C-alpha cells in the first residue's frame, strides 16, 4: 500500500498539469484498453463470481457479474467523462475586496484521491475516470468480492494510461 501511495503522490504533479486534450486522450485510451482486455477481465470476474457464490446475496452477485455488454458500458462511461468539460481552471467566484485586492477562486486538482467502494467492478473505471478528468491521481480500494475483477480492470486501464504516455 505504501508503494502505491508513493507512486500516486509522484504522479499527481504530472497529472495536474495535463491539458484537456491530454486527459481526454488518456481517458479514451483507457476505454479502448478495457475493451481490448475484455477476455482477461471476464476471466478474473469468473474467479470472483465462483468465490462469492454462497457467501453474498443474489443481488450482490448480480452487481459483481461482468459481461461483454457491461464492459462495453464501462468503456462508454469513460468516453462520456472524456466528453465532459474540463473542471480544472473553472472560475468559481471573483470579487474585489474593499482595499482593492482582487480575489479569484478557481477549481484545481486536489492531488491524490483515495476511493473506497463496495464490490461493484464498474465503479473501478468510473472512479478512475472521474479522478483523471479532474486532474487527480487516485488510489482505489474495492470490496474483497471483486478483487480479481478490479485488478484486471485496473491493469487494463493502466495499459491505456501508459499508451497515452502517463504514469500508471
mmCIF file of C-alpha atoms in Angstrom:
data_model
loop_
_atom_site.group_PDB
_atom_site.id
_atom_site.type_symbol
_atom_site.label_atom_id
_atom_site.label_comp_id
_atom_site.label_asym_id
_atom_site.label_seq_id
_atom_site.Cartn_x
_atom_site.Cartn_y
_atom_site.Cartn_z
ATOM 1 C CA UNK A 1 0.000 0.000 0.000
ATOM 2 C CA UNK A 2 2.823 2.384 0.857
ATOM 3 C CA UNK A 3 4.363 1.868 -2.604
ATOM 4 C CA UNK A 4 1.006 2.580 -4.246
ATOM 5 C CA UNK A 5 0.542 5.797 -2.276
ATOM 6 C CA UNK A 6 4.095 6.931 -3.008
ATOM 7 C CA UNK A 7 3.582 6.317 -6.736
ATOM 8 C CA UNK A 8 0.263 8.191 -6.671
ATOM 9 C CA UNK A 9 1.881 11.123 -4.870
ATOM 10 C CA UNK A 10 4.616 11.281 -7.509
ATOM 11 C CA UNK A 11 2.087 11.017 -10.354
ATOM 12 C CA UNK A 12 -0.169 13.789 -9.021
ATOM 13 C CA UNK A 13 2.147 16.525 -10.262
ATOM 14 C CA UNK A 14 2.275 15.147 -13.783
ATOM 15 C CA UNK A 15 -1.489 14.582 -13.915
ATOM 16 C CA UNK A 16 -2.341 18.017 -12.515
ATOM 17 C CA UNK A 17 -0.537 19.780 -15.369
ATOM 18 C CA UNK A 18 -2.163 17.794 -18.192
ATOM 19 C CA UNK A 19 -4.087 19.702 -20.814
ATOM 20 C CA UNK A 20 -7.702 18.880 -21.522
ATOM 21 C CA UNK A 21 -6.703 17.166 -24.772
ATOM 22 C CA UNK A 22 -4.094 15.046 -22.988
ATOM 23 C CA UNK A 23 -6.579 13.961 -20.314
ATOM 24 C CA UNK A 24 -9.210 13.139 -22.921
ATOM 25 C CA UNK A 25 -6.706 11.132 -24.980
ATOM 26 C CA UNK A 26 -5.726 9.171 -21.869
ATOM 27 C CA UNK A 27 -9.359 8.536 -20.981
ATOM 28 C CA UNK A 28 -10.122 7.291 -24.481
ATOM 29 C CA UNK A 29 -7.034 5.063 -24.378
ATOM 30 C CA UNK A 30 -8.260 3.646 -21.049
ATOM 31 C CA UNK A 31 -11.675 2.932 -22.583
ATOM 32 C CA UNK A 32 -10.074 1.235 -25.592
ATOM 33 C CA UNK A 33 -7.873 -0.854 -23.287
ATOM 34 C CA UNK A 34 -10.893 -2.055 -21.314
ATOM 35 C CA UNK A 35 -12.483 -3.365 -24.494
ATOM 36 C CA UNK A 36 -9.191 -4.866 -25.695
ATOM 37 C CA UNK A 37 -8.709 -6.692 -22.371
ATOM 38 C CA UNK A 38 -12.283 -7.964 -22.178
ATOM 39 C CA UNK A 39 -11.241 -11.637 -22.069
ATOM 40 C CA UNK A 40 -8.842 -11.102 -19.146
ATOM 41 C CA UNK A 41 -11.425 -9.054 -17.243
ATOM 42 C CA UNK A 42 -14.138 -11.662 -17.767
ATOM 43 C CA UNK A 43 -11.774 -14.467 -16.673
ATOM 44 C CA UNK A 44 -10.944 -12.560 -13.486
ATOM 45 C CA UNK A 45 -14.629 -11.899 -12.894
ATOM 46 C CA UNK A 46 -15.364 -15.629 -13.188
ATOM 47 C CA UNK A 47 -12.934 -16.214 -10.301
ATOM 48 C CA UNK A 48 -14.694 -13.578 -8.205
ATOM 49 C CA UNK A 49 -18.130 -14.978 -9.025
ATOM 50 C CA UNK A 50 -17.099 -18.523 -8.075
ATOM 51 C CA UNK A 51 -15.593 -17.357 -4.778
ATOM 52 C CA UNK A 52 -18.626 -15.217 -3.926
ATOM 53 C CA UNK A 53 -21.322 -17.838 -4.603
ATOM 54 C CA UNK A 54 -22.959 -18.849 -1.360
ATOM 55 C CA UNK A 55 -21.379 -16.001 0.584
ATOM 56 C CA UNK A 56 -23.266 -12.993 -0.793
ATOM 57 C CA UNK A 57 -26.842 -12.321 -1.821
ATOM 58 C CA UNK A 58 -28.142 -12.818 -5.355
ATOM 59 C CA UNK A 59 -28.455 -9.040 -5.670
ATOM 60 C CA UNK A 60 -24.776 -8.650 -4.803
ATOM 61 C CA UNK A 61 -23.832 -11.418 -7.239
ATOM 62 C CA UNK A 62 -25.653 -9.532 -9.986
ATOM 63 C CA UNK A 63 -23.715 -6.352 -9.150
ATOM 64 C CA UNK A 64 -20.484 -8.333 -9.175
ATOM 65 C CA UNK A 65 -21.105 -10.066 -12.512
ATOM 66 C CA UNK A 66 -19.471 -8.638 -15.594
ATOM 67 C CA UNK A 67 -20.461 -9.339 -19.178
ATOM 68 C CA UNK A 68 -19.149 -8.106 -22.505
ATOM 69 C CA UNK A 69 -22.025 -5.609 -22.539
ATOM 70 C CA UNK A 70 -21.150 -4.312 -19.058
ATOM 71 C CA UNK A 71 -17.501 -3.888 -20.017
ATOM 72 C CA UNK A 72 -18.573 -2.022 -23.158
ATOM 73 C CA UNK A 73 -20.772 0.130 -20.901
ATOM 74 C CA UNK A 74 -17.807 0.860 -18.623
ATOM 75 C CA UNK A 75 -15.756 1.920 -21.655
ATOM 76 C CA UNK A 76 -18.625 4.096 -22.876
ATOM 77 C CA UNK A 77 -18.848 5.690 -19.428
ATOM 78 C CA UNK A 78 -15.163 6.628 -19.616
ATOM 79 C CA UNK A 79 -15.687 8.107 -23.086
ATOM 80 C CA UNK A 80 -18.610 10.144 -21.727
ATOM 81 C CA UNK A 81 -16.371 11.514 -18.962
ATOM 82 C CA UNK A 82 -13.818 12.459 -21.634
ATOM 83 C CA UNK A 83 -16.554 14.406 -23.457
ATOM 84 C CA UNK A 84 -17.398 16.459 -20.358
ATOM 85 C CA UNK A 85 -15.998 19.982 -19.968
ATOM 86 C CA UNK A 86 -12.710 20.105 -18.093
ATOM 87 C CA UNK A 87 -13.425 21.123 -14.479
ATOM 88 C CA UNK A 88 -9.852 22.308 -13.858
ATOM 89 C CA UNK A 89 -9.337 26.056 -14.044
ATOM 90 C CA UNK A 90 -13.043 26.859 -13.875
ATOM 91 C CA UNK A 91 -13.618 30.262 -12.267
ATOM 92 C CA UNK A 92 -15.917 29.685 -9.280
ATOM 93 C CA UNK A 93 -16.000 33.134 -7.764
ATOM 94 C CA UNK A 94 -14.428 36.518 -8.290
ATOM 95 C CA UNK A 95 -14.702 39.706 -6.283
ATOM 96 C CA UNK A 96 -12.764 42.770 -5.261
ATOM 97 C CA UNK A 97 -12.255 43.489 -1.584
ATOM 98 C CA UNK A 98 -12.745 46.940 -0.158
ATOM 99 C CA UNK A 99 -8.997 47.574 -0.234
ATOM 100 C CA UNK A 100 -8.888 46.830 -3.989
ATOM 101 C CA UNK A 101 -7.424 43.337 -3.749
ATOM 102 C CA UNK A 102 -8.984 41.084 -6.395
ATOM 103 C CA UNK A 103 -9.866 37.598 -5.208
ATOM 104 C CA UNK A 104 -10.471 34.718 -7.613
ATOM 105 C CA UNK A 105 -11.491 31.227 -6.591
ATOM 106 C CA UNK A 106 -10.794 28.542 -9.213
ATOM 107 C CA UNK A 107 -11.215 24.795 -9.304
ATOM 108 C CA UNK A 108 -7.899 22.970 -9.079
ATOM 109 C CA UNK A 109 -6.882 19.326 -8.665
ATOM 110 C CA UNK A 110 -6.786 18.039 -5.092
ATOM 111 C CA UNK A 111 -3.758 15.792 -5.681
ATOM 112 C CA UNK A 112 -4.333 12.181 -4.647
ATOM 113 C CA UNK A 113 -7.825 10.899 -4.054
ATOM 114 C CA UNK A 114 -8.432 7.672 -2.171
ATOM 115 C CA UNK A 115 -11.695 5.962 -3.060
ATOM 116 C CA UNK A 116 -13.162 3.071 -1.082
ATOM 117 C CA UNK A 117 -16.179 1.387 -2.620
ATOM 118 C CA UNK A 118 -18.213 -1.804 -2.485
ATOM 119 C CA UNK A 119 -17.813 -4.872 -4.675
ATOM 120 C CA UNK A 120 -19.077 -3.381 -7.919
ATOM 121 C CA UNK A 121 -16.328 -3.714 -10.513
ATOM 122 C CA UNK A 122 -17.748 -0.974 -12.750
ATOM 123 C CA UNK A 123 -17.088 1.603 -10.019
ATOM 124 C CA UNK A 124 -13.376 0.966 -10.575
ATOM 125 C CA UNK A 125 -13.440 2.514 -14.038
ATOM 126 C CA UNK A 126 -15.932 5.242 -13.081
ATOM 127 C CA UNK A 127 -13.840 6.439 -10.134
ATOM 128 C CA UNK A 128 -10.564 6.355 -12.053
ATOM 129 C CA UNK A 129 -12.043 8.267 -14.994
ATOM 130 C CA UNK A 130 -13.505 10.999 -12.807
ATOM 131 C CA UNK A 131 -10.259 11.378 -10.872
ATOM 132 C CA UNK A 132 -8.217 11.708 -14.065
ATOM 133 C CA UNK A 133 -10.645 14.160 -15.677
ATOM 134 C CA UNK A 134 -10.370 16.377 -12.607
ATOM 135 C CA UNK A 135 -6.558 16.236 -12.780
ATOM 136 C CA UNK A 136 -6.059 13.920 -9.811
ATOM 137 C CA UNK A 137 -4.191 10.704 -9.179
ATOM 138 C CA UNK A 138 -6.241 8.083 -7.379
ATOM 139 C CA UNK A 139 -5.845 5.035 -5.218
ATOM 140 C CA UNK A 140 -8.773 2.637 -5.412
ATOM 141 C CA UNK A 141 -9.913 0.121 -2.790
ATOM 142 C CA UNK A 142 -12.840 -2.023 -3.861
ATOM 143 C CA UNK A 143 -14.613 -4.718 -1.912
ATOM 144 C CA UNK A 144 -12.885 -8.077 -1.459
ATOM 145 C CA UNK A 145 -15.521 -9.894 -3.512
ATOM 146 C CA UNK A 146 -14.408 -8.027 -6.649
ATOM 147 C CA UNK A 147 -10.666 -8.222 -6.018
ATOM 148 C CA UNK A 148 -9.712 -10.151 -9.179
ATOM 149 C CA UNK A 149 -12.115 -8.175 -11.394
ATOM 150 C CA UNK A 150 -10.933 -4.804 -10.080
ATOM 151 C CA UNK A 151 -7.287 -5.760 -10.544
ATOM 152 C CA UNK A 152 -7.936 -6.823 -14.140
ATOM 153 C CA UNK A 153 -9.813 -3.581 -14.834
ATOM 154 C CA UNK A 154 -7.026 -1.510 -13.285
ATOM 155 C CA UNK A 155 -4.380 -3.411 -15.279
ATOM 156 C CA UNK A 156 -6.286 -2.705 -18.498
ATOM 157 C CA UNK A 157 -6.709 0.988 -17.671
ATOM 158 C CA UNK A 158 -3.029 1.252 -16.729
ATOM 159 C CA UNK A 159 -2.179 -0.098 -20.181
ATOM 160 C CA UNK A 160 -4.234 2.743 -21.640
ATOM 161 C CA UNK A 161 -2.508 5.285 -19.420
ATOM 162 C CA UNK A 162 0.921 4.033 -20.469
ATOM 163 C CA UNK A 163 -0.092 4.141 -24.142
ATOM 164 C CA UNK A 164 -1.079 7.783 -23.596
ATOM 165 C CA UNK A 165 2.326 8.492 -22.019
ATOM 166 C CA UNK A 166 1.078 8.818 -18.447
ATOM 167 C CA UNK A 167 2.166 7.068 -15.257
ATOM 168 C CA UNK A 168 0.081 4.064 -14.290
#
